[in-house]
Short mmCIF file of C-alpha atoms and ligand atoms in Angstrom, two decimals:
data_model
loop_
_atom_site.label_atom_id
_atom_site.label_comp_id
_atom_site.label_asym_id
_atom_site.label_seq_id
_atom_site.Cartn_x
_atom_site.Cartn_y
_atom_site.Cartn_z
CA UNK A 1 -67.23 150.95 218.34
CA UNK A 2 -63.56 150.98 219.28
CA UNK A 3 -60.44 151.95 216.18
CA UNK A 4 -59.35 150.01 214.02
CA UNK A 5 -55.93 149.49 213.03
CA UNK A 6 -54.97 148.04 209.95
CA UNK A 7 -50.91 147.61 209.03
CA UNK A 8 -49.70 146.24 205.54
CA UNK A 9 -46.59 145.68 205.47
CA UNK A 10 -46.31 145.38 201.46
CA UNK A 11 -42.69 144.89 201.41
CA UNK A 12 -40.57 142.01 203.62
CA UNK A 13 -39.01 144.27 205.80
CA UNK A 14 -39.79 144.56 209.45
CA UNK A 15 -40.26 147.70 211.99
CA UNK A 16 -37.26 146.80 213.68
CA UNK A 17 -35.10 146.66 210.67
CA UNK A 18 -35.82 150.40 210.08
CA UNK A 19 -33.14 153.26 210.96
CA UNK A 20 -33.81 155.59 213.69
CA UNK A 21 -36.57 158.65 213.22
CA UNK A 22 -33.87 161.65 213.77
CA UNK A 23 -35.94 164.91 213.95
CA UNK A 24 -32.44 166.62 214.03
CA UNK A 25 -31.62 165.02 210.34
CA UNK A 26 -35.05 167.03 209.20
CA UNK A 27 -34.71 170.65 210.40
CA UNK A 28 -37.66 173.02 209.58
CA UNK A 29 -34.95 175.05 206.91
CA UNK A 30 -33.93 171.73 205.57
CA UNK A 31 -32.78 172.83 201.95
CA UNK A 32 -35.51 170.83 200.10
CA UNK A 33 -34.25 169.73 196.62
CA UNK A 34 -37.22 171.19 194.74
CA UNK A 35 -37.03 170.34 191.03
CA UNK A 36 -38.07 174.07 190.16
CA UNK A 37 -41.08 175.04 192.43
CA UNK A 38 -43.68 172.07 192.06
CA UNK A 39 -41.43 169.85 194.53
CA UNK A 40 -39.24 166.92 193.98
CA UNK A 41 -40.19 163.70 192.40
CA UNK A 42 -36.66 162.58 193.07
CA UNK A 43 -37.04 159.85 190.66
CA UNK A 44 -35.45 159.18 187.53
CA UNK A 45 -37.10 161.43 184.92
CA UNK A 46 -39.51 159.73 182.90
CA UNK A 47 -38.91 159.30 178.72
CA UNK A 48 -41.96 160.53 176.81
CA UNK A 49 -43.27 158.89 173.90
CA UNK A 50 -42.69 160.10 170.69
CA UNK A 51 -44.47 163.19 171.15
CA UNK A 52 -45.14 166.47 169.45
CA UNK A 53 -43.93 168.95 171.48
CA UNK A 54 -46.94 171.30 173.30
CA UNK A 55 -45.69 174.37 173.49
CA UNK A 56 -48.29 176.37 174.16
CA UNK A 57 -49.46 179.54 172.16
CA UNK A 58 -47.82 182.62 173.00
CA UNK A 59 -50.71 185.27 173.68
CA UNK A 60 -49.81 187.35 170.17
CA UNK A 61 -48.76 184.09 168.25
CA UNK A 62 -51.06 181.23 168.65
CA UNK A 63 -49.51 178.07 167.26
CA UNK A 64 -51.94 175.69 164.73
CA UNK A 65 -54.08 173.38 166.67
CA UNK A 66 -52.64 169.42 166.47
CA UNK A 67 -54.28 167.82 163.81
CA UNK A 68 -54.43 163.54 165.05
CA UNK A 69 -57.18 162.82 163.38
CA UNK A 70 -58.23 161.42 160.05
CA UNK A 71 -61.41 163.95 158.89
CA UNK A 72 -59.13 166.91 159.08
CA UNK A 73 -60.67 167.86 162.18
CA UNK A 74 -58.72 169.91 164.58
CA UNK A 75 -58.09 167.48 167.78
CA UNK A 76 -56.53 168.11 170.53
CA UNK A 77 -53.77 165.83 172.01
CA UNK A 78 -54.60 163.72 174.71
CA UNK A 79 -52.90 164.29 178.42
CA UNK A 80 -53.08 160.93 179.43
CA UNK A 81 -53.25 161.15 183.03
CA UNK A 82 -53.60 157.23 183.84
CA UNK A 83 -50.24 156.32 181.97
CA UNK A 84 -48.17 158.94 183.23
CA UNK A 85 -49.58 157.77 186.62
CA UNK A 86 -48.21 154.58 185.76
CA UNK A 87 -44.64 155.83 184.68
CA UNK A 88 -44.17 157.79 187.84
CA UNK A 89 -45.31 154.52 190.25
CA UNK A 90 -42.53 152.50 188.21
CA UNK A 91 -40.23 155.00 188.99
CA UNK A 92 -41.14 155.43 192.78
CA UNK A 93 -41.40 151.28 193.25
CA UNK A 94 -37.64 151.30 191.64
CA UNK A 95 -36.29 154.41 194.32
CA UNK A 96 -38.61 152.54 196.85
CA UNK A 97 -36.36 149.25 196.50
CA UNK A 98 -33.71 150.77 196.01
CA UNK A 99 -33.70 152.61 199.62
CA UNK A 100 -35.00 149.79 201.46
CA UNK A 101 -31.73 147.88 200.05
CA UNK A 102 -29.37 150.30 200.59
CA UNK A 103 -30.33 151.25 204.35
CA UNK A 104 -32.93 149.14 204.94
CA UNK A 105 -35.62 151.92 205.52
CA UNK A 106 -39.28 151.30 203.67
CA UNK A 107 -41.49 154.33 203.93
CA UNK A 108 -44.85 154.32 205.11
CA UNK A 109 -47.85 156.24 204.49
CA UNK A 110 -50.54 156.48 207.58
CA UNK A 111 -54.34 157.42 206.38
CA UNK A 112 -56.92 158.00 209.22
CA UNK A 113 -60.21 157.73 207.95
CA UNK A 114 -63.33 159.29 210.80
CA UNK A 115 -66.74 158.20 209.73
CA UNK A 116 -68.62 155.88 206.99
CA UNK A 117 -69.04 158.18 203.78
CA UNK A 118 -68.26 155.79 200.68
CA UNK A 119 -66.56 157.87 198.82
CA UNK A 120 -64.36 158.68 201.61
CA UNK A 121 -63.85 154.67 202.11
CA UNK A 122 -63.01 154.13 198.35
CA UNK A 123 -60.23 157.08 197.98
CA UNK A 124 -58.30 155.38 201.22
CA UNK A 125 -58.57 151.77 199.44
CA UNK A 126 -57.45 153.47 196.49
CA UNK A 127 -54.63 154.81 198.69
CA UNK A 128 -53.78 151.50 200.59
CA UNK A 129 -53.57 149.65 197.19
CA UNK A 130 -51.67 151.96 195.62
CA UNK A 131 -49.20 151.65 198.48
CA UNK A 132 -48.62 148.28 197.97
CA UNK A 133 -48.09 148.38 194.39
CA UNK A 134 -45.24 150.59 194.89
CA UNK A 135 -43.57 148.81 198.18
CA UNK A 136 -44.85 151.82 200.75
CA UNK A 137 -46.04 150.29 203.81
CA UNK A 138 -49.40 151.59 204.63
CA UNK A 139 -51.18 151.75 208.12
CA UNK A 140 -54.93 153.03 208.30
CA UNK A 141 -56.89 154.15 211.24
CA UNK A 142 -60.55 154.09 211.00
CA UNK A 143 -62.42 155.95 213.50
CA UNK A 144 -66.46 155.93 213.97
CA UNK A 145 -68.56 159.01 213.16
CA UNK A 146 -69.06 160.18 216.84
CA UNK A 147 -65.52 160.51 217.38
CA UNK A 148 -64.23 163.35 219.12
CA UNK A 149 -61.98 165.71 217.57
CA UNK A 150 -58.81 164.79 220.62
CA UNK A 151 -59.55 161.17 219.39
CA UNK A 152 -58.51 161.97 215.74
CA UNK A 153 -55.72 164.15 217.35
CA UNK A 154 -54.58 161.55 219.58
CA UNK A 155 -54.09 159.00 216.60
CA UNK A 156 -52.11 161.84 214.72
CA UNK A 157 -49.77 162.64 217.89
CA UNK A 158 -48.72 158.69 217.56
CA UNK A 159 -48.24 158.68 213.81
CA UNK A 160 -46.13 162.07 214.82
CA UNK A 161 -43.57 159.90 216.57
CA UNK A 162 -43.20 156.61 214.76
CA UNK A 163 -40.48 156.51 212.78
CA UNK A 164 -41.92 154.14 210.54
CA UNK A 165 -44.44 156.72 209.31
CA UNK A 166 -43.00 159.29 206.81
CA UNK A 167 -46.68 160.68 205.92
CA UNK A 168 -49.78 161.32 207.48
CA UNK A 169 -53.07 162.37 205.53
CA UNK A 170 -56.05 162.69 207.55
CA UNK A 171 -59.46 161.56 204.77
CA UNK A 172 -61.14 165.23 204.26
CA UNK A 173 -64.28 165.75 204.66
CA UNK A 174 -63.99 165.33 208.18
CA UNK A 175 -67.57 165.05 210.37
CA UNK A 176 -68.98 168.42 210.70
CA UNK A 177 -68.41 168.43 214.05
CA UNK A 178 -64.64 168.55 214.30
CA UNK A 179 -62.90 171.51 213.60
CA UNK A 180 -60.94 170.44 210.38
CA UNK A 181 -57.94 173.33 210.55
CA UNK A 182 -57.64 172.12 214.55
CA UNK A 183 -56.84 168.61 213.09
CA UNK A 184 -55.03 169.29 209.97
CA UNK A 185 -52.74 171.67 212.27
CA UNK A 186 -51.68 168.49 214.37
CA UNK A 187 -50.09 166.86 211.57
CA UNK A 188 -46.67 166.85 212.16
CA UNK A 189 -45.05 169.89 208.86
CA UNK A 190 -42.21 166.83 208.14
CA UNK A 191 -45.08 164.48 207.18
CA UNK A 192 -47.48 166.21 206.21
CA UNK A 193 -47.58 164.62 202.55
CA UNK A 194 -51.07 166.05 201.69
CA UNK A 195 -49.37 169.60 201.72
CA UNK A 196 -52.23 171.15 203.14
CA UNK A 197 -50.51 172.49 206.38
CA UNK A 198 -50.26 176.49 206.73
CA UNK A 199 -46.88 176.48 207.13
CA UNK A 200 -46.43 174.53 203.82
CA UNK A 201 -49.33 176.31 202.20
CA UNK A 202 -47.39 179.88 203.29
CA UNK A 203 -44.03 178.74 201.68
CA UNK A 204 -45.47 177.81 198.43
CA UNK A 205 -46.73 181.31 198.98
CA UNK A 206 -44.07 182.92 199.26
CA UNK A 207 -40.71 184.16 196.94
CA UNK A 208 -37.42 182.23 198.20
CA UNK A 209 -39.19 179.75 200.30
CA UNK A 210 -40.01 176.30 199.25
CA UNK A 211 -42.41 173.72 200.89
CA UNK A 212 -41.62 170.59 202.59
CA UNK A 213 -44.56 168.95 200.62
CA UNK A 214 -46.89 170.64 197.60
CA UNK A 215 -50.70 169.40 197.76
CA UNK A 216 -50.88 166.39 195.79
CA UNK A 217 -53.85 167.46 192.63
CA UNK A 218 -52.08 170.33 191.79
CA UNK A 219 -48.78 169.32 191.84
CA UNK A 220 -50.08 166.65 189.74
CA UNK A 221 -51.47 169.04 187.05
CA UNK A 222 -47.94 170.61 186.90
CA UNK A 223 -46.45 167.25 186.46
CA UNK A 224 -48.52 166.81 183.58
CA UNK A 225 -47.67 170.22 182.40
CA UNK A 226 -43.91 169.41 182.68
CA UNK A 227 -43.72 165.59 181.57
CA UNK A 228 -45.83 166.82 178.11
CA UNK A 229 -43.33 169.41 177.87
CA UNK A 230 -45.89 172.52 178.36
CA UNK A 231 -43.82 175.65 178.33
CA UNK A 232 -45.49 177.60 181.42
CA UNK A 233 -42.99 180.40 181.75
CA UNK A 234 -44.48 183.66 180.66
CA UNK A 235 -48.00 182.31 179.65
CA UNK A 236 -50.87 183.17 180.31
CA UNK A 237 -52.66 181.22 182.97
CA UNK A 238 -56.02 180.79 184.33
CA UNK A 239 -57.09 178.31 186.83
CA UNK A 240 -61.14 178.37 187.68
CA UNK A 241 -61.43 177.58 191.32
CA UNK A 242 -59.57 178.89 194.19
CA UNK A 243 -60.49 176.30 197.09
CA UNK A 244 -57.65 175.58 199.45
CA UNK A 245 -56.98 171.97 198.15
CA UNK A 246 -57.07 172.43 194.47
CA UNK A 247 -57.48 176.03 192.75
CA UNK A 248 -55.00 178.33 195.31
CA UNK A 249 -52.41 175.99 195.13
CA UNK A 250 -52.33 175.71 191.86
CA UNK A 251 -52.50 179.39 190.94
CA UNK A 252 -49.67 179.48 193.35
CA UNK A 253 -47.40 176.75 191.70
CA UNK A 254 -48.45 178.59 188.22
CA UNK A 255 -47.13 181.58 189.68
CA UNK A 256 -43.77 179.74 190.98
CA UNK A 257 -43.19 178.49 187.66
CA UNK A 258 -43.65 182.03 185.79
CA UNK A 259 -47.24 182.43 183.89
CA UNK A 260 -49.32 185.17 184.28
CA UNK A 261 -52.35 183.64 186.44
CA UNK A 262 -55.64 184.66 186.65
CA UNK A 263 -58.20 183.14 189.09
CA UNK A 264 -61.60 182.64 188.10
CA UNK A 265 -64.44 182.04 191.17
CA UNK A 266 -67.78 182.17 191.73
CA UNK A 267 -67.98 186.02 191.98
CA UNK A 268 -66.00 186.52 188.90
CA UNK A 269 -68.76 188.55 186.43
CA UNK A 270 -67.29 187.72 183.01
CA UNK A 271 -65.18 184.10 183.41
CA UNK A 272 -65.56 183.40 179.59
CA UNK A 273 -63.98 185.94 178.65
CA UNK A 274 -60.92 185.80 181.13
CA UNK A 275 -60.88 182.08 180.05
CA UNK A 276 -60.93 182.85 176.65
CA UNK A 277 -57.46 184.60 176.89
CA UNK A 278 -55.51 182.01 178.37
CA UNK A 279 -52.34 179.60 177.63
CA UNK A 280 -53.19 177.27 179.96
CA UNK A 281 -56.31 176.45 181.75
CA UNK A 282 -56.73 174.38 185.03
CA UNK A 283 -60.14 173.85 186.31
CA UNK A 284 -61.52 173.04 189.75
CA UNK A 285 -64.90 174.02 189.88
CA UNK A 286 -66.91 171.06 190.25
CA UNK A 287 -69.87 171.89 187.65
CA UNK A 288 -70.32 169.71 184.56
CA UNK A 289 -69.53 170.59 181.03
CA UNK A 290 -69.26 174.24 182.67
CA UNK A 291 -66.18 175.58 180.53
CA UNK A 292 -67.41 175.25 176.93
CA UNK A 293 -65.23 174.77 173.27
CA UNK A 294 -66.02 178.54 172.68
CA UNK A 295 -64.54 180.05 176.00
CA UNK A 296 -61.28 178.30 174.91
CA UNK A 297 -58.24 180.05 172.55
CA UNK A 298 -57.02 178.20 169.85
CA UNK A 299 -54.02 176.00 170.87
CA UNK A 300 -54.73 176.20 174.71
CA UNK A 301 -53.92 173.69 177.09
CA UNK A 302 -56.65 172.08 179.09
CA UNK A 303 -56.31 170.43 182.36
CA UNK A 304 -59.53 169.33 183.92
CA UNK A 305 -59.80 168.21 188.04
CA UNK A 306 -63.19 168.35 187.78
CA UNK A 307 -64.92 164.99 188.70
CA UNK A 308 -68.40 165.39 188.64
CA UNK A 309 -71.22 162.64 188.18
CA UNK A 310 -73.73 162.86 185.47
CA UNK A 311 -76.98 161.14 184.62
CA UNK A 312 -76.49 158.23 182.33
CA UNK A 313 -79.14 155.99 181.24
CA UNK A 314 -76.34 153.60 178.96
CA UNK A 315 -74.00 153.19 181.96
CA UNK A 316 -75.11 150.47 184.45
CA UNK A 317 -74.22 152.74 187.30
CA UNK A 318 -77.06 154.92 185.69
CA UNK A 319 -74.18 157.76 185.66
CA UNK A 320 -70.97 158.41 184.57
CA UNK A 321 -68.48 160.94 185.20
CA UNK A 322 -67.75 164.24 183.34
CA UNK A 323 -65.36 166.90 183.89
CA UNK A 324 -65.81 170.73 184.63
CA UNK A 325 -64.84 171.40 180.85
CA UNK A 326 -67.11 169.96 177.78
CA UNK A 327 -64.73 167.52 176.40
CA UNK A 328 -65.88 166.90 172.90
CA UNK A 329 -65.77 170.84 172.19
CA UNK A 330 -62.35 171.41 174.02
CA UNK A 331 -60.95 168.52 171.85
CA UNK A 332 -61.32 170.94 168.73
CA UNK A 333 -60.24 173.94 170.16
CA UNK A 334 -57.47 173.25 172.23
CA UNK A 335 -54.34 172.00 171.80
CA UNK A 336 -54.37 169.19 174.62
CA UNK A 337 -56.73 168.41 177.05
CA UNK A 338 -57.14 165.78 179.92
CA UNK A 339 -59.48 163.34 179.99
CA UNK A 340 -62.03 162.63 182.82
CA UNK A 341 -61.48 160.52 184.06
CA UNK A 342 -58.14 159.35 183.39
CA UNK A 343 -56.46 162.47 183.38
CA UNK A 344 -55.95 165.04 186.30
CA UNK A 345 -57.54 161.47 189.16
CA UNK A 346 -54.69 159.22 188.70
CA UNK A 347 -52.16 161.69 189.07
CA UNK A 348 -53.17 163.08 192.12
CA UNK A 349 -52.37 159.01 193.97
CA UNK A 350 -49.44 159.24 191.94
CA UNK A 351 -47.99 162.67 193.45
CA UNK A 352 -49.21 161.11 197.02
CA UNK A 353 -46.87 158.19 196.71
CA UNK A 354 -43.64 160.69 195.20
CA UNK A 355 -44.61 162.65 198.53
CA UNK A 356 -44.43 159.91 200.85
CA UNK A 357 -40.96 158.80 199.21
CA UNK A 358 -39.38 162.64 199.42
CA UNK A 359 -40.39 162.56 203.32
CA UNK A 360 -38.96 159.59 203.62
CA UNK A 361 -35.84 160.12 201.75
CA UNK A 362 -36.12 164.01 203.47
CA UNK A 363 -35.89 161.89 206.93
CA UNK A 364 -33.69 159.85 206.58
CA UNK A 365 -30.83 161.46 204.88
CA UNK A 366 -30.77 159.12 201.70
CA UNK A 367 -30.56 160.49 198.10
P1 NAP B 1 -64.60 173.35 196.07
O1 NAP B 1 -63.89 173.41 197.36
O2 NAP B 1 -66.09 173.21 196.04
O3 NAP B 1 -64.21 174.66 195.25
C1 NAP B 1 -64.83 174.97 194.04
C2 NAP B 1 -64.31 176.28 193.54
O4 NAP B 1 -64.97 176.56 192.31
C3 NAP B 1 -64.59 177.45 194.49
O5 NAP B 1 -63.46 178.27 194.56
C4 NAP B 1 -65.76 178.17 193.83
O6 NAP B 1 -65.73 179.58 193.96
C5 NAP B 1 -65.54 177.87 192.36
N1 NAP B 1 -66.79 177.88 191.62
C6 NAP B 1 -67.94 177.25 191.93
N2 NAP B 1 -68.87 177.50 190.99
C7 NAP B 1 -68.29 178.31 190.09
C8 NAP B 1 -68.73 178.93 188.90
N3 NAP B 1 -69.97 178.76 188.43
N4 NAP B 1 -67.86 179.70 188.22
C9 NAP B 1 -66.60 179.88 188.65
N5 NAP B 1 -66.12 179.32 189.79
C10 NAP B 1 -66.95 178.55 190.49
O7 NAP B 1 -64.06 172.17 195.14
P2 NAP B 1 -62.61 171.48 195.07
O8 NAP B 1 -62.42 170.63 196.25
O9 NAP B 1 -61.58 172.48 194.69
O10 NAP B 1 -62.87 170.49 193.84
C11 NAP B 1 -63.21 171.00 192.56
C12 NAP B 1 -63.48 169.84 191.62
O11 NAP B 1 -62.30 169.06 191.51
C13 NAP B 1 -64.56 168.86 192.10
O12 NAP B 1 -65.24 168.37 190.98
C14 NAP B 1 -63.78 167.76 192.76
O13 NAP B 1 -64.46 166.52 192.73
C15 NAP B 1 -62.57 167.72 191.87
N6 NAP B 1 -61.36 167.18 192.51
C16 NAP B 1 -60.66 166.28 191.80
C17 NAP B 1 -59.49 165.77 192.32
C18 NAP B 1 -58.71 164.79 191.51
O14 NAP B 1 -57.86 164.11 192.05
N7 NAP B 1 -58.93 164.72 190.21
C19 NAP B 1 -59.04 166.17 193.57
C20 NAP B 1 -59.76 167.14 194.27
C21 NAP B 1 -60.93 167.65 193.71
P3 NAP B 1 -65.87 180.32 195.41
O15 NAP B 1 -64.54 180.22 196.05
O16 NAP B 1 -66.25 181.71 195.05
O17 NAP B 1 -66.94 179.57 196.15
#
């Protein structure tokens, strides 16, 4: 079965109207205009609804738990995931217009895709449709199962070198064959919009360095931290997971942005209790209902990645999806919490698209 490549060109413009890829206008120690340490959204900064603010508890002062509820039960605000998603694709679609107008450059996201997994085949359609809604242009390579691992690296060597391709993000899980650091390591550090290079992974790492891109479901937890005006600095913080795509990253960005973190993994002998003395919670565990009401201080914060399917005779799927943390019990405990799904999900798109709009403003030299 040969490749397949797909181009949408969701906007009017052409390849040939675009400006020249200059490598030299995107040095390695280009300053990166980093709004604080989660990484820019370089769009105009979105106007909350009338909300309370959600300043979370200090550790010795814990703040009353919203009330929103008739019953006078304590309930938790809602981090709505799905409409801040929305606000931040306005805002993107606007800057996206606005660049191709001024200097006629439209950037485009490239999304190879190696084998038939479903799930894998949904998130790129996702991708691809959110693309379009926004104006990015978006070209997808699929590639059969059997592929070889140069194949995948080939395809990733061209994206490399067009200039009308500002991000690359290679579909993970990749066939168990292939060598997935080998391939992720091809990926060009100036468009590498996933974030999930070493060299971008080491600068979030590090003090005084800042990343050309931040992975995209952490950086969308932050945003949802920031745009419901959750104070992070000096709070406690405890994020359960630590894989490379999710939980280090965001311990890391937590870090960047002043709490106290605390990681929480499958080794750790007494989570609840580490849990139970935290600010802010981000989970990324995949395990259902795992994080219950009682590990949970009064007034915490809540933001759940976990997407996990459940058993559900009502649903005609005959499942539905839960988060890592028990929703209904976090609701009276906490002081917000995000929903699954709708919460943490659309976010993570959202951050994609912000990405693949900083590279190409980054590469280009606009503002
Ligand atoms: P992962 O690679 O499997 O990592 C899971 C992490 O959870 C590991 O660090 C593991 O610890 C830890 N863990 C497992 N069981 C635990 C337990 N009982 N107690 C404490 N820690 C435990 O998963 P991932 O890719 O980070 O994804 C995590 C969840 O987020 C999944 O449900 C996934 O579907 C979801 N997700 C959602 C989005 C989104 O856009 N919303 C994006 C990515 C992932 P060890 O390191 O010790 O093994």
């Amino acid at each position: 079965m040969s490749p397949s490549l797909v181009f949408t060109d969701s906007s009017t413009s052409t390849a040939s109207r675009l400006l020249p890829f200059s490598r030299t206008a995107t040095p390695f120690n280009a300053a990166v205009s980093l709004r604080r340490s989660v990484g820019p959204l370089n769009v105009r900064p979105f106007v909350l609804p009338p909300l309370r603010t959600l300043s979370v508890n200090s550790s010795n002062n814990p703040s009353p738990v919203i009330n929103d509820k008739s019953g006078g039960e304590a309930c938790a605000r809602v981090i709505d995931g799905k409409m801040v998603a929305k606000q931040i694709r306005d805002e993107i679609a606007a800057e996206v217009l606005k660049m191709k107008e001024a200097i006629g450059v439209v950037p485009g996201l490239a999304v190879i895709l190696v084998g038939d997994r479903k799930d894998s085949a949904t998130y790129v359609r996702n991708k691809k449709k959110a693309c379009e809604s926004v104006g990015i242009n978006s070209f997808e390579v699929r590639l059969p199962e059997d592929s070889t691992e140069q194949e995948v690296i080939k395809f990733i060597s061209e994206f490399n070198n067009d200039p009308s391709v500002h991000g690359i993000l290679v579909q993970l899980p990749l066939p168990s064959h292939m060598d997935e650091q080998n391939v992720l390591n091809a990926v060009d550090i100036v468009k590498d919009v996933d974030g999930f290079h070493p060299l971008n992974i080491g600068r979030l790492a590090m003090r005084g360095r800042d990343p050309l891109f931040v992975p995209c479901t952490p950086k969308g937890c932050i945003e949802l931290l920031h745009r419901y005006a959750v104070e992070i600095k000096g709070k406690r913080a405890v994020v359960i997971g630590r894989s490379n795509i999710v939980g280090m990253p965001a311990a890391l960005l937590l870090q960047r942005e002043d709490a106290t973190v605390s990681i929480v993994h499958s080794r750790t002998k007494n989570p609840e209790e580490i849990v139970k003395h935290a600010d802010i919670i981000i989970s990324a565990v995949g395990q259902p209902n795992m994080v219950r009401g009682s590990w949970l201080k009064p007034g915490a914060v809540v933001i759940d990645v976990g997407i996990n399917p459940v058993e559900d005779a009502k649903s005609p799927r005959g499942y539905k999806l839960v988060g890592d943390v028990c929703y209904e019990e976090a609701r009276k405990v906490a002081s917000a919490v995000t929903p699954v799904p709708g919460g943490v999900g659309p976010m993570t798109i959202a951050m994609l698209l912000s990405n693949t709009l900083s590279s190409a403003k980054r590469i280009h030299n606009f503002q």
